XYZ file of C-alpha atoms in Angstrom:
569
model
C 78.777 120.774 120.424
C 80.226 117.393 121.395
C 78.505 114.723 119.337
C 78.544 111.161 119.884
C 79.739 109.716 116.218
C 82.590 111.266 114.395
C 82.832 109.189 111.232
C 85.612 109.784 108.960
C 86.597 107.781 105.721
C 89.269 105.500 105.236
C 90.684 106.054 101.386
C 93.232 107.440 101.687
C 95.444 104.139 102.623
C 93.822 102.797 99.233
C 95.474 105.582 96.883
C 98.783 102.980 96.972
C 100.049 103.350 93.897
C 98.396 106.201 91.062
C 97.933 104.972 87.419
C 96.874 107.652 85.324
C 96.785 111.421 84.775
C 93.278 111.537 86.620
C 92.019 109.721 89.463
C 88.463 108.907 90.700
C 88.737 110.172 94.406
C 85.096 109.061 94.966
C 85.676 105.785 96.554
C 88.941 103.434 97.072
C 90.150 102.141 93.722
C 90.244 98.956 94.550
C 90.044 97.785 91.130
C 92.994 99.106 89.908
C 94.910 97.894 92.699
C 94.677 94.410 90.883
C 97.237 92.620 88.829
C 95.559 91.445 85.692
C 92.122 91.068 87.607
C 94.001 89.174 89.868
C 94.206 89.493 94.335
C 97.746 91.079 94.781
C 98.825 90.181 98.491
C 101.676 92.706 98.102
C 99.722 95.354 97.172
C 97.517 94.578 100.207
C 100.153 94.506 102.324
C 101.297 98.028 101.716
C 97.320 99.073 102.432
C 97.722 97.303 105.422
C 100.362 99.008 106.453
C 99.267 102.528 105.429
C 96.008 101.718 107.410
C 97.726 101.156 110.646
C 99.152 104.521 110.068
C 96.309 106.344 109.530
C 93.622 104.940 111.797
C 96.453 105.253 114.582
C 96.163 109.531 113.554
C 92.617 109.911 113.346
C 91.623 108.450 115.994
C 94.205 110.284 117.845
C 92.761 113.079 116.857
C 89.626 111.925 118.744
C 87.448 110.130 115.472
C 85.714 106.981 117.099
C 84.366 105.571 113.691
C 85.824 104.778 110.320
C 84.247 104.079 106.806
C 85.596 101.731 104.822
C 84.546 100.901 100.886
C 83.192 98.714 100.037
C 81.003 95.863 100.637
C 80.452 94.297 96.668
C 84.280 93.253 97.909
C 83.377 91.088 101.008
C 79.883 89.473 99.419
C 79.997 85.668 98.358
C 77.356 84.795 96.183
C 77.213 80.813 94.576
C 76.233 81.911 91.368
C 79.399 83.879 90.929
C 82.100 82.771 88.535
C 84.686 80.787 90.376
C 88.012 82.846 90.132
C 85.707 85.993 91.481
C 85.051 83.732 94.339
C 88.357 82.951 94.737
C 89.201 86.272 94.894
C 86.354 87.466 97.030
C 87.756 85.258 99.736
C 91.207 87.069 99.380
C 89.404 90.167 99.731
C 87.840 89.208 103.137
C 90.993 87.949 104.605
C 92.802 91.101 104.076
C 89.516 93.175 105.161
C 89.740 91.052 108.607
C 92.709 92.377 109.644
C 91.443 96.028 108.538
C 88.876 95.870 110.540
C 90.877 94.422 113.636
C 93.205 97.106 113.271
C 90.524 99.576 113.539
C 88.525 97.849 116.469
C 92.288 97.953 118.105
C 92.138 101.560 117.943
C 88.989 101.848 119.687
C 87.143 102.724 116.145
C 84.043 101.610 114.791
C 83.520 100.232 111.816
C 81.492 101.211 108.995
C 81.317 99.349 105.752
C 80.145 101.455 102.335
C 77.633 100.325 99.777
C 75.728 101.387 96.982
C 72.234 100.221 96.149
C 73.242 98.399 94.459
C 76.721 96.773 92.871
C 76.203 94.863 89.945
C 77.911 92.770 87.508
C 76.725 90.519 84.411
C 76.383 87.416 86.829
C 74.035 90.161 89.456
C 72.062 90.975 86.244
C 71.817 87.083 85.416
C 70.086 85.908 88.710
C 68.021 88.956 89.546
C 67.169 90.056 85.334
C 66.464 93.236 86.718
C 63.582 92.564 89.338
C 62.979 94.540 91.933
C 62.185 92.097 94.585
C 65.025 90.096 93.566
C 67.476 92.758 94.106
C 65.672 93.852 97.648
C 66.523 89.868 98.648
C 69.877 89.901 97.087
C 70.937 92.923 98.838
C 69.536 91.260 102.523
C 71.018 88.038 101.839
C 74.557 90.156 101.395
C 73.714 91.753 104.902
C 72.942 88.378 106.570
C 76.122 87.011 105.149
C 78.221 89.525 106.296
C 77.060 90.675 109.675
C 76.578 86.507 110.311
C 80.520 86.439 109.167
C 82.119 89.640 110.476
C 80.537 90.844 113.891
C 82.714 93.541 114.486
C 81.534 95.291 111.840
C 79.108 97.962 113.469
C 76.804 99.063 110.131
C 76.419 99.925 106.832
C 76.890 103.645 105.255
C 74.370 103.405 102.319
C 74.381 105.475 99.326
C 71.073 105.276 96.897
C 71.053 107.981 94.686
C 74.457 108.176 92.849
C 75.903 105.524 90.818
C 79.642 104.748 89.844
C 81.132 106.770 87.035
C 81.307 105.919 83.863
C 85.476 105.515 84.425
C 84.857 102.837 87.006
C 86.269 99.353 85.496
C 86.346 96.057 87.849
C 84.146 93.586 88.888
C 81.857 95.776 90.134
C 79.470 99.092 89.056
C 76.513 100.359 90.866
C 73.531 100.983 89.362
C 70.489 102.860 90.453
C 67.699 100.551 91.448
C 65.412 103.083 93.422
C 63.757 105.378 91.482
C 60.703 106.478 93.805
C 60.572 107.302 96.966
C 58.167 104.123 97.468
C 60.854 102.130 96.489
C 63.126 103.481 99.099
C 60.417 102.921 101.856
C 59.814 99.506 100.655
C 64.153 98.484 101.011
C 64.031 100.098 104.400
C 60.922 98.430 105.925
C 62.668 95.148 104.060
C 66.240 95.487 105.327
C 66.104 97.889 108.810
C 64.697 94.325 110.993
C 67.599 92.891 109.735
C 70.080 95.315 111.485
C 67.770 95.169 114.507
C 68.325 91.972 114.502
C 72.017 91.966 115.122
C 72.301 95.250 116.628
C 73.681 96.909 113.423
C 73.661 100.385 112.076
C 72.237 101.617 108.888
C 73.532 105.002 107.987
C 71.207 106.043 104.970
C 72.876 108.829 102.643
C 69.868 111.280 101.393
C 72.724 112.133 98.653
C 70.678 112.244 95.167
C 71.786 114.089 92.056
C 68.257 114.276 90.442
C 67.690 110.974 88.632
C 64.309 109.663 88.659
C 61.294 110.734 90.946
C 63.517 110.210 94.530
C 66.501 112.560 92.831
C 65.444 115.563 94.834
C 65.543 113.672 98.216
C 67.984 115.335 99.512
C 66.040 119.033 99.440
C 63.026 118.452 99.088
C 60.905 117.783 101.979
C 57.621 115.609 100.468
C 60.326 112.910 98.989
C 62.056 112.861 102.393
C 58.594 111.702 104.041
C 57.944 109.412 101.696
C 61.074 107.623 102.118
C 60.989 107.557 105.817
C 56.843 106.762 106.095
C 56.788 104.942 109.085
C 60.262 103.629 109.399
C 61.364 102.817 112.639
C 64.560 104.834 113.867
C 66.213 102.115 116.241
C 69.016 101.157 113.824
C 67.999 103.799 110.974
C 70.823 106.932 111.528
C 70.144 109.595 107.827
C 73.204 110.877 106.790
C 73.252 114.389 105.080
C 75.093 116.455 103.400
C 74.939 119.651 104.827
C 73.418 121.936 102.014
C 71.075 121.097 99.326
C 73.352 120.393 97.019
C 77.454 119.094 97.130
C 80.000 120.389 99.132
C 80.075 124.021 97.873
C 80.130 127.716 99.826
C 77.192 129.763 99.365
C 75.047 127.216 100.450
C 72.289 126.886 103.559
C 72.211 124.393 105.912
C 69.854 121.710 104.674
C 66.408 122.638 105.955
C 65.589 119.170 106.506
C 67.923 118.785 109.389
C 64.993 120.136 111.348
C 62.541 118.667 109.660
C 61.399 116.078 112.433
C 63.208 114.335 115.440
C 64.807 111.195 113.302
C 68.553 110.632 114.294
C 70.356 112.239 111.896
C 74.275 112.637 110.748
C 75.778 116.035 108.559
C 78.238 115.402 106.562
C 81.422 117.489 106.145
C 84.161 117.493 103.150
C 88.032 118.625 104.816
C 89.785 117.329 101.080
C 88.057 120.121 99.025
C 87.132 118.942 95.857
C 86.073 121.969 94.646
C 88.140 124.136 95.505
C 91.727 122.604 94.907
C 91.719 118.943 96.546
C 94.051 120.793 99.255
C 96.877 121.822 96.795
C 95.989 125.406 98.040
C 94.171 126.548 101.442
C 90.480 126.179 101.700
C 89.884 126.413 105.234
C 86.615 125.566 106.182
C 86.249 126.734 109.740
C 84.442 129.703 110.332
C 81.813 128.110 107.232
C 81.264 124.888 109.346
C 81.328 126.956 112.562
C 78.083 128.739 111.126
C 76.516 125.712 110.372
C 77.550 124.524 114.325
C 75.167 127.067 115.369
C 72.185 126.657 113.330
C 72.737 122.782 113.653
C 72.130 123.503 117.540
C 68.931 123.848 116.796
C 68.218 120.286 114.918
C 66.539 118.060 116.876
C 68.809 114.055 117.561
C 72.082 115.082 115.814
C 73.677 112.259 116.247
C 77.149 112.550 114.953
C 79.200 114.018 111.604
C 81.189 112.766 109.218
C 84.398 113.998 107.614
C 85.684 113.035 103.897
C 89.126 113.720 104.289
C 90.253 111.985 101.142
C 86.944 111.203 99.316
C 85.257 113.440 96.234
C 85.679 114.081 93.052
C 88.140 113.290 89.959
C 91.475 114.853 89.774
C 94.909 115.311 88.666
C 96.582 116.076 92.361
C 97.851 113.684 93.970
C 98.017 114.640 97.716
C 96.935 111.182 100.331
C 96.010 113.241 103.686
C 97.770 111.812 106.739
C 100.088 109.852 104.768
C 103.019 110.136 102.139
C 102.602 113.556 100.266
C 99.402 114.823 102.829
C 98.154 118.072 102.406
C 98.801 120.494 105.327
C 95.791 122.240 104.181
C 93.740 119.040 104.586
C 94.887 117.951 108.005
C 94.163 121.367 109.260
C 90.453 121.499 108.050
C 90.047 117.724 109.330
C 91.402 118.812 112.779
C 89.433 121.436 112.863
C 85.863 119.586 112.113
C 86.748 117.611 115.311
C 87.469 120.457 117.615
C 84.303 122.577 116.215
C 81.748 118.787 116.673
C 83.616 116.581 118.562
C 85.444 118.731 121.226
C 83.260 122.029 121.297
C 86.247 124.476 120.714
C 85.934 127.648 118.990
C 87.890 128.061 115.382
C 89.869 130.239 117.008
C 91.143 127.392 119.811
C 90.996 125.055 117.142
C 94.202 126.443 115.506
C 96.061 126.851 118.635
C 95.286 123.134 119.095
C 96.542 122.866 115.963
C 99.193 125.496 115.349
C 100.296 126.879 118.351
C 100.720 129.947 120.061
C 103.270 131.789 118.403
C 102.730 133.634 114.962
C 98.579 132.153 115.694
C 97.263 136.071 115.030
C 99.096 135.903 111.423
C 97.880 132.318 110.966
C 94.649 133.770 111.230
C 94.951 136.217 109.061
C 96.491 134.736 106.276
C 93.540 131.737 106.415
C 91.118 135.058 106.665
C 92.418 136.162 103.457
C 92.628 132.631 101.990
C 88.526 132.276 102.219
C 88.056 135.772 101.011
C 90.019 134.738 97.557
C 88.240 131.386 98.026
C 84.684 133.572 97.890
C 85.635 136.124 95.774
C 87.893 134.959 93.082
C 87.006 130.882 92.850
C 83.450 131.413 93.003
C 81.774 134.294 91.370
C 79.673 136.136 94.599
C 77.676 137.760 91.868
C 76.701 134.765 90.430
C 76.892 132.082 93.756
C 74.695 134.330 96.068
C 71.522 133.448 94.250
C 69.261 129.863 94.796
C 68.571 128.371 91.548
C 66.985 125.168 90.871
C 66.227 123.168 87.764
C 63.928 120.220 87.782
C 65.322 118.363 90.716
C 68.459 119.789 91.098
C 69.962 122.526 93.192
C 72.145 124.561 90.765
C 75.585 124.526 92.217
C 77.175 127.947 92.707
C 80.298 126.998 90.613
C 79.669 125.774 87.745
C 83.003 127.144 85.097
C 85.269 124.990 87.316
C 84.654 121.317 88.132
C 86.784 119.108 89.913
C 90.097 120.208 87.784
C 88.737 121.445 84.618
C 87.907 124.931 84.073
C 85.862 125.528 80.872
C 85.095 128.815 79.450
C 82.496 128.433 76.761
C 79.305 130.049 75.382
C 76.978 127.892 77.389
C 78.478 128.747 80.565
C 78.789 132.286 79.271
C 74.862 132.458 79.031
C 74.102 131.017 82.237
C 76.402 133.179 84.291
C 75.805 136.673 82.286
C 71.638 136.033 82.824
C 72.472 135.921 86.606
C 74.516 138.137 87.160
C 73.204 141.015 88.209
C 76.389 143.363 88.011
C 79.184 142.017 85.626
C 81.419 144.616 85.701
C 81.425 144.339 89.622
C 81.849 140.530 89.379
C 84.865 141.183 87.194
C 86.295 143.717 89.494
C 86.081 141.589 92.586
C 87.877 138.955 91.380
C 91.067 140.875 90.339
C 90.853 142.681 93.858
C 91.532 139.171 95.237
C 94.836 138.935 93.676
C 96.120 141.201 96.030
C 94.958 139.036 99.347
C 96.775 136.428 97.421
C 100.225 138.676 97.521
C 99.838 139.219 101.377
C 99.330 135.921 101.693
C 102.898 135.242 100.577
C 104.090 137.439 102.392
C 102.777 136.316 105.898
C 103.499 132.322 104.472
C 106.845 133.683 104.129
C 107.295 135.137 107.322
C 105.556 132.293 109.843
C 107.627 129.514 107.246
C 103.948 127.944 106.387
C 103.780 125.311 104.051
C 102.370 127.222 101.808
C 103.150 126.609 97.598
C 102.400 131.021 96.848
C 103.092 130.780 93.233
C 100.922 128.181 92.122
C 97.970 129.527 93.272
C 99.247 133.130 92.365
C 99.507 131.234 88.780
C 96.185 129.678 89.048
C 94.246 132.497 90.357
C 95.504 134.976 88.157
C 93.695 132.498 85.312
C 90.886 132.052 87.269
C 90.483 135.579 87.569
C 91.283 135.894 83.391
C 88.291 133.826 82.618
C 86.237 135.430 84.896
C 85.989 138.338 82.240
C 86.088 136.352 79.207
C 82.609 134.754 81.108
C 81.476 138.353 80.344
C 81.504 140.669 77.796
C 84.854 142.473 78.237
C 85.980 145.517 75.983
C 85.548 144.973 72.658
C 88.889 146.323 71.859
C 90.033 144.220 74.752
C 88.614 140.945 73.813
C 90.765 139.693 71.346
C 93.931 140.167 73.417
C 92.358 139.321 76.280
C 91.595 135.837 74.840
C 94.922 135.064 73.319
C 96.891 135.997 76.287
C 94.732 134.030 78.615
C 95.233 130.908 76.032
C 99.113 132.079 75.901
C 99.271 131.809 80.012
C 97.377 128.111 80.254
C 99.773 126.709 77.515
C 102.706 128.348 79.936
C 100.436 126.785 83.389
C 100.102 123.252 81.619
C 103.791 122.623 81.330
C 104.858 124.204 84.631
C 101.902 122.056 85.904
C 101.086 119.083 83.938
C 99.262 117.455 86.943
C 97.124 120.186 88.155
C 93.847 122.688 86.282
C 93.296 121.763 82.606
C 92.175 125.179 81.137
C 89.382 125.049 77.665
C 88.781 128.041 76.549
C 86.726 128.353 73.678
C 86.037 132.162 72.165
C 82.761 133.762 72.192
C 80.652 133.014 69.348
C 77.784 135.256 70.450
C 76.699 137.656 72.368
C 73.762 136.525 74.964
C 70.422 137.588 73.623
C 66.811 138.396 74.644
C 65.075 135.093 73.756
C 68.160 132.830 75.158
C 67.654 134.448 78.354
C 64.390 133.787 78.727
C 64.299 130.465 77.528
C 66.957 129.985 80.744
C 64.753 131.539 82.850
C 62.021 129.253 81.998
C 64.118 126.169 83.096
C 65.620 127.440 85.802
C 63.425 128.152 88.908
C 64.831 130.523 91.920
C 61.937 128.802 94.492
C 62.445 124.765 95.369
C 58.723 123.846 95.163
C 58.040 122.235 91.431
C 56.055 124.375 89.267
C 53.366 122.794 86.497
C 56.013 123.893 83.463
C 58.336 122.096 85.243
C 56.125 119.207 84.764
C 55.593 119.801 81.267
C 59.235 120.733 80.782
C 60.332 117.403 82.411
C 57.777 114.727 80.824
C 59.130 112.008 79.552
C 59.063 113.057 75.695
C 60.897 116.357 76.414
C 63.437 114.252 78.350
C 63.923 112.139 75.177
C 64.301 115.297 73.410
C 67.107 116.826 75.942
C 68.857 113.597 75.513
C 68.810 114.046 71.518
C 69.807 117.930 72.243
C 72.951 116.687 74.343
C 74.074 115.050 71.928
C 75.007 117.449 69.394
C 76.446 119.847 71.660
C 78.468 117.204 74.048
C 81.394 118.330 72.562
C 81.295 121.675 73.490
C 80.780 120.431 77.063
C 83.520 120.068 79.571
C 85.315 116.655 78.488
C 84.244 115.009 82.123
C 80.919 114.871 81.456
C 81.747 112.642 78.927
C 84.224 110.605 80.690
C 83.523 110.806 84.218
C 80.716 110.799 86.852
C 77.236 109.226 86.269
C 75.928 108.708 82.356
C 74.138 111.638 81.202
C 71.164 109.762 80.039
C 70.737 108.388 83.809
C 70.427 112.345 84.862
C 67.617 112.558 82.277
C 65.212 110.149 83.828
């Protein structure tokens, strides 16, 4: 497969300085990189500088187009205050030279967005009308592509908004909440970019708010969106299963859904699965998906996150000070398997080398099978569950870099799984790929940090059982000694997992499971008691429900990603 776009993002040279014990990886902070709300040309210069360093590698590598966040930055608007003008203008002097740099490297450039950015001045001249956000948002394209012509398009994003962590000038909200809304920016927006020969890449990315949430699955939203929208400029950007990038999961039916030029979109920076502090090779995954993806009709390019996703702890900027071997390898590798049509195989003697390759393979053989086996539960990840308008992720006990062992996850997983004991059994087998692994790391001199994912694994593979009912001799012990081992983790590792384990209160009964069961679906297509389980006044009443047992939650739902109460419209 040689496709003609390989997008990857530009973050990374962002991540300049890290205040914090967390980070938001989803975009470039570019609020905290201010002084007191305040332009900081040295701070810019150092981006600069990282920039020219990292477009020089990637497009080396053979990426011809770059995405860079974010366009709320670069947007002049009169009714603004007059020091955010002020520094607006800062902002697009310093993005001029970004993009130059890029052009010079034979890139393309791609500017981000949300639908749309808003502040209290935003809220002020549009008071919340729809039509008066639609021209808001085209008078911010004519502006720019009128001011910066070698930009090449805009990478849109609709159906996430910023976390609730995100301070600045700036925060998205969600403006389109049907898919008749979405059809009505398009058809408003798309001559525009015809216009002046401009690209709009349109994320399907939803997360299940309001009536377009399930765009990216389900097929009746997706033509309702794209209801006679012409594809001249128009490229939709997917990810490439129904849900966030997890294993476990299909390719996205809709990539064959019609003949519209479409885009699949690829994660290298797990953020699932370790953020590249341990390997997560994605290769012979994303080489599956090569194959089906041979059958979509107008694929018209990829994209690669090699920085982007997720809140964490780690710290690791891929390509520049303090990379991730790990993430370079899986973001080489998405080039040779889309870009240069190599097999995995060739990929990592691109990459590696000849000598030692046949242990290199091995060791990243036995790195996905601990990745499959102990990370995610196979027991519980195999099956495809859906709950209003969400595909259930097949992780669910570890987000980002919190793992939380509590009842509620306890009842989810044990009315899944089909064979606990198994489950339990295949995760401790795991430890012992993890032991070859260190040996073959030690032998071929990889990069490779053995006892911290030894450490981590081994508690992974401790709450595993205390998800299910262990021994009840066992249990206590079990419980205490897994609590004794994170205390011992956190202080060895004070920038990595943050363990909660909370003991089991009760055991999983009859009428718990099937009150699950009635919520969660294993078929996509809506059923009528999803409709009367999702009205409005039983949303109110999960609202009310959440919060009495928020704290019992895992602590980022409370302090990261979207508001809850935006999930529950």
């Amino acid at each position: 497969m040689n496709l003609d776009l390989a997008l990857i993002d530009s973050s990374a040279p962002f991540f300049v300085k890290a205040p914090g014990k967390s980070l938001n990886w989803s975009k470039a902070p570019i609020g905290l990189l201010e002084k007191n709300q305040e332009f900081r040309k040295k701070t810019h210069k150092k981006i600069r500088e990282n920039f020219d360093s990292y477009v020089k590698k990637v497009s080396t590598l053979g990426y011809n187009a770059i995405s860079i966040d974010e366009l709320s930055f670069l947007t002049d608007f009169p009714f603004y205050p007059e020091n955010l003008r002020s520094k607006i203008q800062s902002y697009q002097k310093s993005y001029r030279k970004l993009f130059k740099t890029a052009k010079k490297n034979g890139m393309k450039v791609f500017l981000t967005s949300d639908f749309l950015f808003s502040n209290a001045s935003i809220e002020q001249e549009t008071g919340g009308s729809f039509g008066k956000v639609v021209s808001l948002f085209y008078s911010a394209l004519e502006k720019l592509f009128s001011e910066f012509e070698n930009i090449d398009g805009i990478i849109l994003r609709i159906g996430e908004s910023d976390g609730v962590d995100v301070k600045g000038d700036f925060r998205s909200r969600l403006f389109l909440k049907t898919p008749e809304d979405a059809n009505r920016l398009l058809k408003e927006i798309l001559p525009l970019f015809k216009k002046h020969s401009k690209t709009l890449i349109f994320r399907t990315w939803t997360i299940g708010a309001y009536p377009i949430g399930d765009l990216i699955w389900n097929k009746i939203t997706y033509e309702k969106v794209f209801l006679d929208i012409p594809t001249d400029n128009l490229i939709i950007s997917m990810k490439y299963g129904e849900g966030d990038f997890f294993r476990y999961l299909n390719l996205n039916s809709l990539f064959f859904q019609d003949d519209r030029p479409k885009l699949v979109e690829f994660q290298a920076r797990r953020e699932y699965e370790g953020f590249g502090e341990f390997p997560s090779f994605v290769g012979w995954q994303y080489a599956a998906y090569r194959e089906e993806l041979k059958n979509a009709k107008n694929l018209a390019g990829f994209s690669v996150w090699c920085q982007t996703g997720g809140w964490s702890s780690f710290k690791n900027i891929t390509f520049l000070k303090n990379t991730s071997y790990w993430n370079e390898l899986n973001t080489f590798v998405c080039i040779g398997l889309f870009r240069k049509n190599w097999s995995v195989k060739k990929s990592l003697r691109k990459f590696y080398g000849k000598k030692n390759l046949t242990e290199l393979i091995r060791f990243l053989r036995l790195s996905e099978y601990v990745i499959l086996n102990l990370l995610y539960d196979p027991e519980f990840a195999k099956h495809q569950l859906y709950i209003h308008r969400v595909r259930i992720p097949p992780l669910l006990h570890i987000t980002w870099d919190r793992v939380t062992i509590s009842d509620h996850f306890r009842i989810l997983y044990y009315s899944f799984c089909e064979n606990r004991e198994r489950s339990v059994e295949v995760g401790y087998k795991a430890i012992e790929s993890l032991n070859e692994m260190g040996r073959i790391a030690k032998r071929i001199s990889l990069p490779y940090d053995f006892r911290f994912q030894y450490d981590t694994f081994q508690l992974f593979a401790f709450c595993r059982e205390l998800l299910y009912l262990p021994d009840p001799e066992r249990q206590h012990y079990l419980l205490e000694e897994t609590i004794h081992l994170a205390n011992i983790y956190a202080e060895n590792y004070p920038d990595a997992y943050k363990f909660r384990i909370l003991s089991r209160k009760r055991i999983p009964g009859f009428m718990s499971k099937l009150l699950l069961k009635l919520f969660i679906r294993r078929n996509k297509d809506m059923r009528i008691l999803d409709r009367i389980l999702f009205s409005p006044l039983m949303r109110h009443f999960y609202l009310f429900l959440y919060q009495r047992i928020r704290s019992k939650l895992p602590s980022f739902i409370n302090q990261q990603a979207m508001p809850v109460s935006e999930l529950l419209k």
